[in-house]
Amino acid sequence: MTALLKVDALLDDLEQGLRDVLQARGIERPVLIGIRTGGVWLADILHKRLGLDEPFGELDISFYRDDFSRIGLNPKVRPSHLPFETEDRHIVLVDDVVMSGRTIRAAMNEIFDYGRPAGIVLAALIDLGARELPIQPDVVGQRLSLKANERVKLKGPDPLSVELRQADARPEGA
Amino acid sequence: MMTTDASARALQLNAEGQLRHFLTIDGLDRPLLTQILDTADSFIEVGERRIKKVPLLRGRTVVNLFFESSTRTRSTFELAAKRLSADVLNLDISTSATSKGESLSDTLLNLEAMASDMFVVRHSRSGAPHFIAQSVTPGVAIINAGDGRHAHPTQAMLDMLTIRQKKQRFEGLKVAIVGDVLHSRVARSQIRALNTLGADEVRVVGPSTLLPREVESLGCKVCYDMRSGLKDIDVIIMLRLQRERMEGALLPSEREFYKVYGLNTDKLAYAKPEAIVMHPGPINRGVEIESAVADGPQSVILNQVTNGIAIRMAVMSMAMSGQRAQQGLETGVNA
């Protein structure tokens, strides 16, 4: 296990990239939603850095995973918490690592069960590529290409660190 | 059907200790009961959304197999299955195939041939869901929705969820179960669940004619009068007087029962001031409970109804998940 990247620098890039995207799209009052667990840690940090008034939301996508029939229900599922109306709002969806795009698909399905947002911007600290669905982050802190036996994990919440592990399994949550 | 804790556990859990049938509280340990409550907590939030559905059981078929009629329990199971996106088939067997002479086994074979994934079974004979769980095709989950005088585990768990919401814990709690314990499958399941989850004391309160002889062996104290039964109590669970199950003269009259064991404002004062009042429904007002108490600030009866859907969603999804995992273990596929 090795420390892979400097998280503060990634967060700076993520914040700046997000500001640029929001400005380019003319979005002034976005609401943040973090995907548990790493995405919530990042949403908390971005929420403070962007100085947003409304609290950020937390999403647990366990009930929406497309592999329930293979791996079953996550025994540690917790209720999602969106403390605002999503209808017609501009949402910034935050996750730590994006790989296949399946977690993001599940998260978007869940968000639409709360209401129809005006739009969703996807921000991820790390993008591993390896896409299985046509879903791309709008903003990333770092793009990485891993070997087949490598996996990356965000540890936290305080301090945050990105670790690279040698493993047979594919990265968790991707 | 008499079962030991070990046999109940073996039948209900897969090789990894996950739920695959939910037949009785017997044999289930505290972590598993807590996991059911935690999962149900997450499903409560689903019921508050604009679209009250999650896709967990999409494409699965749930059959409500009710050999004994029950509008309320069947409705909450149906709603729970639909909120999990399952297809639901409601069969009232009392007016269906078995009345034409078809055996239970043949009825089940036909339902399995329709590619059912889960049977929710209610039956007047104790042990019927166990029998079905033992004979059903692997991969099909059985949920007990009440069997004879034996068990009603989802009702007990929705009561536990309500208690945990209101009291935040089970340790240190004193709980009184009042009324017709003799005919109550709910009471047996409640006593087991409360003891497993760590309640300090469980009392059953009622006339000797409505308390089963072996009741103390279930792990509770017996009280024949309300004053001592409700003293220092945190939770009062009133039971429905099951007139339809009574054979012989167990009560002088309902009026007499209400006078001695009916919960009114005066008797409620024996309990702790912050005690909560529960009832599994349907309520016989003026028989088990006074309207002022049933509708009063200490009543959590409607919370129980809401929690019933969340608990049934939790149990159904966990059992389906456990069945899938077991199939993976048996076929060697990484589950």
Coordinates of C-alpha atoms in Angstrom, one line a residue, chain B:
Chain B
M1 CA -44.6 -27.6 14.7
M2 CA -42.0 -27.6 17.4
T3 CA -38.6 -26.4 16.3
T4 CA -35.3 -25.9 18.2
D5 CA -33.4 -22.7 17.9
A6 CA -30.7 -24.6 16.1
S7 CA -33.1 -26.1 13.5
A8 CA -34.9 -22.7 13.1
R9 CA -31.5 -21.1 12.5
A10 CA -30.3 -23.8 10.0
L11 CA -33.5 -23.5 8.0
Q12 CA -33.6 -19.7 7.9
L13 CA -29.9 -18.8 7.2
N14 CA -27.6 -19.6 4.3
A15 CA -24.1 -21.0 4.7
E16 CA -22.8 -17.5 5.3
G17 CA -25.3 -16.7 8.0
Q18 CA -27.5 -14.5 5.9
L19 CA -31.3 -14.6 6.0
R20 CA -32.9 -16.7 3.2
H21 CA -36.3 -17.4 4.8
F22 CA -37.9 -15.4 7.6
L23 CA -40.1 -17.9 9.6
T24 CA -39.6 -17.2 13.2
I25 CA -37.4 -15.0 15.6
D26 CA -36.2 -18.2 17.2
G27 CA -32.6 -19.0 16.5
L28 CA -31.8 -15.5 15.1
D29 CA -29.1 -13.6 16.9
R30 CA -28.9 -10.0 18.0
P31 CA -26.7 -8.8 15.1
L32 CA -29.1 -10.2 12.5
L33 CA -32.1 -8.7 14.2
T34 CA -30.2 -5.4 14.4
Q35 CA -29.4 -5.6 10.7
I36 CA -33.1 -6.1 9.9
L37 CA -33.9 -3.0 11.9
D38 CA -31.1 -1.0 10.4
T39 CA -32.1 -1.9 6.8
A40 CA -35.7 -1.1 7.6
D41 CA -34.5 2.3 8.9
S42 CA -33.1 3.0 5.4
F43 CA -36.4 1.9 3.8
I44 CA -38.4 4.4 5.9
E45 CA -36.7 7.2 3.9
V46 CA -37.8 5.6 0.6
G47 CA -41.4 5.9 1.8
E48 CA -41.0 9.7 2.2
R49 CA -39.8 10.3 -1.4
R50 CA -41.9 11.5 -4.3
I51 CA -41.4 8.1 -6.1
K52 CA -41.6 5.5 -3.3
K53 CA -39.9 2.8 -5.2
V54 CA -36.5 1.2 -5.4
P55 CA -35.5 -1.4 -8.0
L56 CA -34.1 -4.1 -5.8
L57 CA -36.7 -6.8 -6.6
R58 CA -37.4 -5.7 -10.2
G59 CA -38.3 -8.7 -12.3
R60 CA -38.9 -10.9 -9.2
T61 CA -42.3 -12.4 -8.5
V62 CA -43.7 -12.3 -5.0
V63 CA -46.8 -14.5 -4.2
N64 CA -48.9 -13.5 -1.2
L65 CA -50.2 -16.9 -0.2
F66 CA -52.9 -16.3 2.3
F67 CA -54.6 -19.4 3.6
E68 CA -56.2 -17.2 6.3
S69 CA -57.6 -13.8 5.4
S70 CA -56.0 -10.7 6.6
T71 CA -56.5 -7.4 4.8
R72 CA -54.0 -5.3 6.8
T73 CA -51.0 -7.7 6.8
R74 CA -51.5 -8.7 3.1
S75 CA -51.8 -5.0 2.1
T76 CA -48.5 -4.1 3.8
F77 CA -46.7 -7.0 2.3
E78 CA -48.1 -6.2 -1.1
L79 CA -47.1 -2.5 -0.8
A80 CA -43.7 -3.5 0.5
A81 CA -43.1 -5.9 -2.5
K82 CA -44.3 -3.2 -4.9
R83 CA -42.0 -0.6 -3.4
L84 CA -39.2 -3.0 -4.1
S85 CA -40.5 -3.1 -7.7
A86 CA -41.5 -6.8 -7.6
D87 CA -44.5 -8.2 -9.4
V88 CA -47.1 -9.3 -6.9
L89 CA -49.7 -12.1 -7.1
N90 CA -52.3 -12.2 -4.3
L91 CA -53.8 -15.6 -3.8
D92 CA -56.6 -16.1 -1.3
I93 CA -56.3 -19.9 -1.0
S94 CA -59.3 -20.2 1.2
T95 CA -61.5 -19.5 -1.9
S96 CA -59.2 -21.1 -4.4
A97 CA -57.5 -24.3 -5.4
T98 CA -57.3 -26.1 -2.1
S99 CA -61.0 -25.7 -1.7
K100 CA -61.3 -27.7 -4.9
G101 CA -59.3 -30.5 -3.4
E102 CA -55.8 -29.7 -4.6
S103 CA -53.1 -30.4 -2.0
L104 CA -50.8 -27.8 -0.6
S105 CA -47.9 -29.5 -2.3
D106 CA -49.6 -29.4 -5.7
T107 CA -50.5 -25.7 -5.2
L108 CA -46.9 -24.9 -4.5
L109 CA -45.6 -26.9 -7.5
N110 CA -47.9 -24.9 -9.7
L111 CA -46.8 -21.6 -8.3
E112 CA -43.2 -22.6 -8.6
A113 CA -43.9 -23.5 -12.2
M114 CA -44.9 -19.8 -12.7
A115 CA -41.3 -18.9 -11.7
S116 CA -42.2 -17.4 -8.4
D117 CA -39.2 -16.1 -6.3
M118 CA -40.9 -15.6 -2.9
F119 CA -43.9 -16.8 -1.0
V120 CA -45.4 -14.7 1.8
V121 CA -47.4 -17.3 3.7
R122 CA -50.2 -16.9 6.2
H123 CA -51.8 -20.0 7.6
S124 CA -54.0 -21.0 10.5
R125 CA -51.8 -24.1 11.2
S126 CA -48.6 -23.5 13.2
G127 CA -45.6 -24.6 11.2
A128 CA -47.1 -24.4 7.7
P129 CA -44.5 -21.8 6.5
H130 CA -41.7 -24.1 7.9
F131 CA -43.1 -27.0 6.0
I132 CA -43.2 -25.0 2.8
A133 CA -39.6 -23.7 3.4
Q134 CA -38.4 -27.3 3.7
S135 CA -40.1 -28.5 0.5
V136 CA -39.8 -25.5 -1.8
T137 CA -37.4 -25.3 -4.7
P138 CA -34.0 -23.9 -3.8
G139 CA -33.8 -20.2 -4.4
V140 CA -37.4 -19.4 -3.4
A141 CA -37.7 -17.4 -0.2
I142 CA -40.5 -18.0 2.3
I143 CA -41.7 -15.2 4.6
N144 CA -44.0 -16.1 7.5
A145 CA -46.9 -13.7 7.6
G146 CA -48.4 -15.4 10.7
D147 CA -48.9 -19.1 11.4
G148 CA -51.5 -20.4 13.9
R149 CA -50.5 -19.6 17.5
H150 CA -46.8 -20.0 16.6
A151 CA -45.1 -16.9 15.2
H152 CA -45.6 -13.5 13.4
P153 CA -42.0 -12.4 13.1
T154 CA -42.5 -9.4 10.8
Q155 CA -45.1 -7.9 13.2
A156 CA -42.7 -8.4 16.1
M157 CA -39.9 -6.7 14.2
L158 CA -42.0 -3.7 13.3
D159 CA -42.8 -3.4 16.9
M160 CA -39.0 -3.5 17.7
L161 CA -38.4 -0.8 15.1
T162 CA -41.1 1.4 16.7
I163 CA -39.6 0.8 20.2
R164 CA -36.1 1.6 19.0
Q165 CA -37.3 4.8 17.2
K166 CA -39.0 6.0 20.4
K167 CA -36.6 4.8 23.0
Q168 CA -33.3 4.6 21.1
R169 CA -32.3 1.4 22.8
F170 CA -33.5 -1.9 24.3
E171 CA -31.1 -2.1 27.3
G172 CA -32.8 -1.1 30.5
L173 CA -36.3 -1.2 29.0
K174 CA -39.2 -2.8 30.8
V175 CA -41.9 -3.9 28.4
A176 CA -45.4 -5.2 29.3
I177 CA -47.5 -7.3 26.8
V178 CA -51.1 -7.1 27.9
G179 CA -54.1 -9.2 27.1
D180 CA -54.8 -12.3 25.1
V181 CA -51.3 -13.9 25.1
L182 CA -52.8 -17.4 24.7
H183 CA -53.9 -16.9 21.2
S184 CA -51.2 -14.5 20.2
R185 CA -48.5 -15.5 17.8
V186 CA -47.3 -11.9 17.9
A187 CA -46.6 -12.1 21.6
R188 CA -44.4 -15.1 21.3
S189 CA -42.4 -13.5 18.6
Q190 CA -42.2 -10.2 20.6
I191 CA -40.9 -11.9 23.7
R192 CA -38.2 -13.7 21.7
A193 CA -37.2 -10.5 19.9
L194 CA -37.2 -8.3 23.1
N195 CA -35.0 -10.8 25.0
T196 CA -32.6 -11.2 22.1
L197 CA -32.3 -7.5 21.6
G198 CA -31.5 -7.0 25.3
A199 CA -34.6 -5.6 26.9
D200 CA -34.3 -5.5 30.7
E201 CA -37.6 -7.1 31.5
V202 CA -40.6 -8.5 29.6
R203 CA -43.9 -9.0 31.5
V204 CA -47.1 -10.6 30.3
V205 CA -50.2 -9.3 31.9
G206 CA -53.7 -10.8 31.6
P207 CA -56.2 -13.2 33.1
S208 CA -54.8 -16.7 33.8
T209 CA -57.3 -18.1 31.2
L210 CA -55.6 -16.1 28.5
L211 CA -51.9 -16.7 29.5
P212 CA -50.4 -20.0 28.2
R213 CA -49.1 -22.3 30.9
E214 CA -45.5 -22.4 29.6
V215 CA -45.3 -18.6 29.2
E216 CA -42.6 -18.1 31.8
S217 CA -40.3 -20.5 30.0
L218 CA -40.3 -18.0 27.1
G219 CA -38.4 -15.6 29.3
C220 CA -40.9 -13.3 30.8
K221 CA -42.6 -12.5 34.1
V222 CA -46.3 -13.1 34.7
C223 CA -48.7 -10.5 36.2
Y224 CA -52.4 -11.0 36.7
D225 CA -53.2 -7.4 37.6
M226 CA -52.6 -4.2 35.7
R227 CA -51.2 -2.2 38.7
S228 CA -48.2 -4.5 39.2
G229 CA -48.0 -5.3 35.5
L230 CA -47.6 -1.7 34.4
K231 CA -45.5 -0.4 37.3
D232 CA -42.4 1.4 36.0
I233 CA -43.0 0.2 32.5
D234 CA -41.5 1.9 29.5
V235 CA -43.4 0.2 26.7
I236 CA -47.0 -1.2 26.8
I237 CA -48.0 -3.6 24.0
M238 CA -51.7 -4.2 24.0
L239 CA -52.8 -7.3 22.2
R240 CA -56.0 -7.8 20.2
L241 CA -58.6 -9.9 21.9
Q242 CA -58.8 -12.8 19.4
R243 CA -62.5 -13.6 19.7
E244 CA -62.4 -15.6 16.5
R245 CA -59.9 -18.0 18.0
M246 CA -61.5 -18.5 21.3
E247 CA -63.0 -21.9 22.1
G248 CA -65.0 -22.2 25.3
A249 CA -65.6 -19.6 28.0
L250 CA -62.2 -18.0 28.6
L251 CA -63.7 -14.6 29.5
P252 CA -66.8 -13.7 31.5
S253 CA -67.5 -10.9 29.0
E254 CA -65.6 -8.3 27.0
R255 CA -67.0 -5.7 29.3
E256 CA -65.5 -7.4 32.2
F257 CA -62.2 -7.8 30.4
Y258 CA -62.1 -4.1 29.6
K259 CA -62.9 -3.2 33.2
V260 CA -59.9 -5.2 34.5
Y261 CA -57.4 -5.3 31.6
G262 CA -58.5 -2.6 29.2
L263 CA -56.0 0.2 29.0
N264 CA -57.6 3.5 30.0
T265 CA -56.1 6.8 31.2
D266 CA -56.2 5.8 34.8
K267 CA -54.4 2.5 34.3
L268 CA -51.8 4.2 31.9
A269 CA -50.8 6.3 34.9
Y270 CA -49.3 3.2 36.6
A271 CA -46.6 3.2 33.9
K272 CA -43.7 5.6 33.5
P273 CA -45.0 9.1 32.4
E274 CA -43.0 8.8 29.1
A275 CA -44.2 5.2 28.4
I276 CA -45.4 4.5 24.8
V277 CA -48.5 2.5 24.0
M278 CA -48.6 0.0 21.1
H279 CA -51.2 -2.2 19.5
P280 CA -50.9 -4.5 16.5
G281 CA -54.3 -3.7 15.2
P282 CA -57.1 -3.9 14.4
I283 CA -58.1 -2.2 17.6
N284 CA -61.2 -3.1 19.5
R285 CA -61.9 0.3 21.0
G286 CA -63.6 -0.1 24.4
V287 CA -62.4 -3.7 24.7
E288 CA -58.6 -3.6 24.8
I289 CA -58.0 0.1 24.8
E290 CA -59.9 3.4 25.4
S291 CA -60.1 5.8 22.5
A292 CA -58.5 8.6 24.5
V293 CA -55.4 6.4 24.9
A294 CA -55.4 4.9 21.4
D295 CA -55.5 8.4 19.9
G296 CA -53.5 10.0 22.8
P297 CA -50.0 11.5 22.8
Q298 CA -48.4 8.3 24.1
S299 CA -49.8 6.1 21.4
V300 CA -47.5 5.0 18.6
I301 CA -50.0 2.8 16.9
L302 CA -49.9 4.6 13.5
N303 CA -46.1 4.6 13.6
Q304 CA -46.3 0.8 13.8
V305 CA -48.3 0.7 10.6
T306 CA -45.8 2.9 8.7
N307 CA -42.9 0.8 10.1
G308 CA -44.7 -2.4 9.0
I309 CA -44.0 -1.6 5.3
A310 CA -40.3 -0.7 6.0
I311 CA -39.7 -3.9 8.0
R312 CA -41.3 -6.1 5.3
M313 CA -39.2 -4.4 2.6
A314 CA -36.1 -5.1 4.7
V315 CA -36.9 -8.8 5.3
M316 CA -37.9 -9.4 1.7
S317 CA -34.8 -7.8 0.2
M318 CA -32.5 -9.5 2.7
A319 CA -34.1 -13.0 2.1
M320 CA -33.9 -12.6 -1.6
S321 CA -30.3 -11.5 -1.3
G322 CA -29.5 -14.5 1.0
Q323 CA -31.1 -16.8 -1.5
R324 CA -29.0 -15.4 -4.4
A325 CA -25.8 -15.7 -2.3
Q326 CA -26.6 -19.3 -1.4
Q327 CA -27.2 -20.2 -5.0
G328 CA -23.8 -18.6 -5.8
L329 CA -22.2 -20.7 -3.1
E330 CA -23.7 -23.9 -4.4
T331 CA -22.9 -23.3 -8.0
G332 CA -19.4 -22.0 -7.3
V333 CA -20.2 -18.6 -9.0
N334 CA -18.7 -15.7 -7.1
A335 CA -21.6 -14.2 -5.3

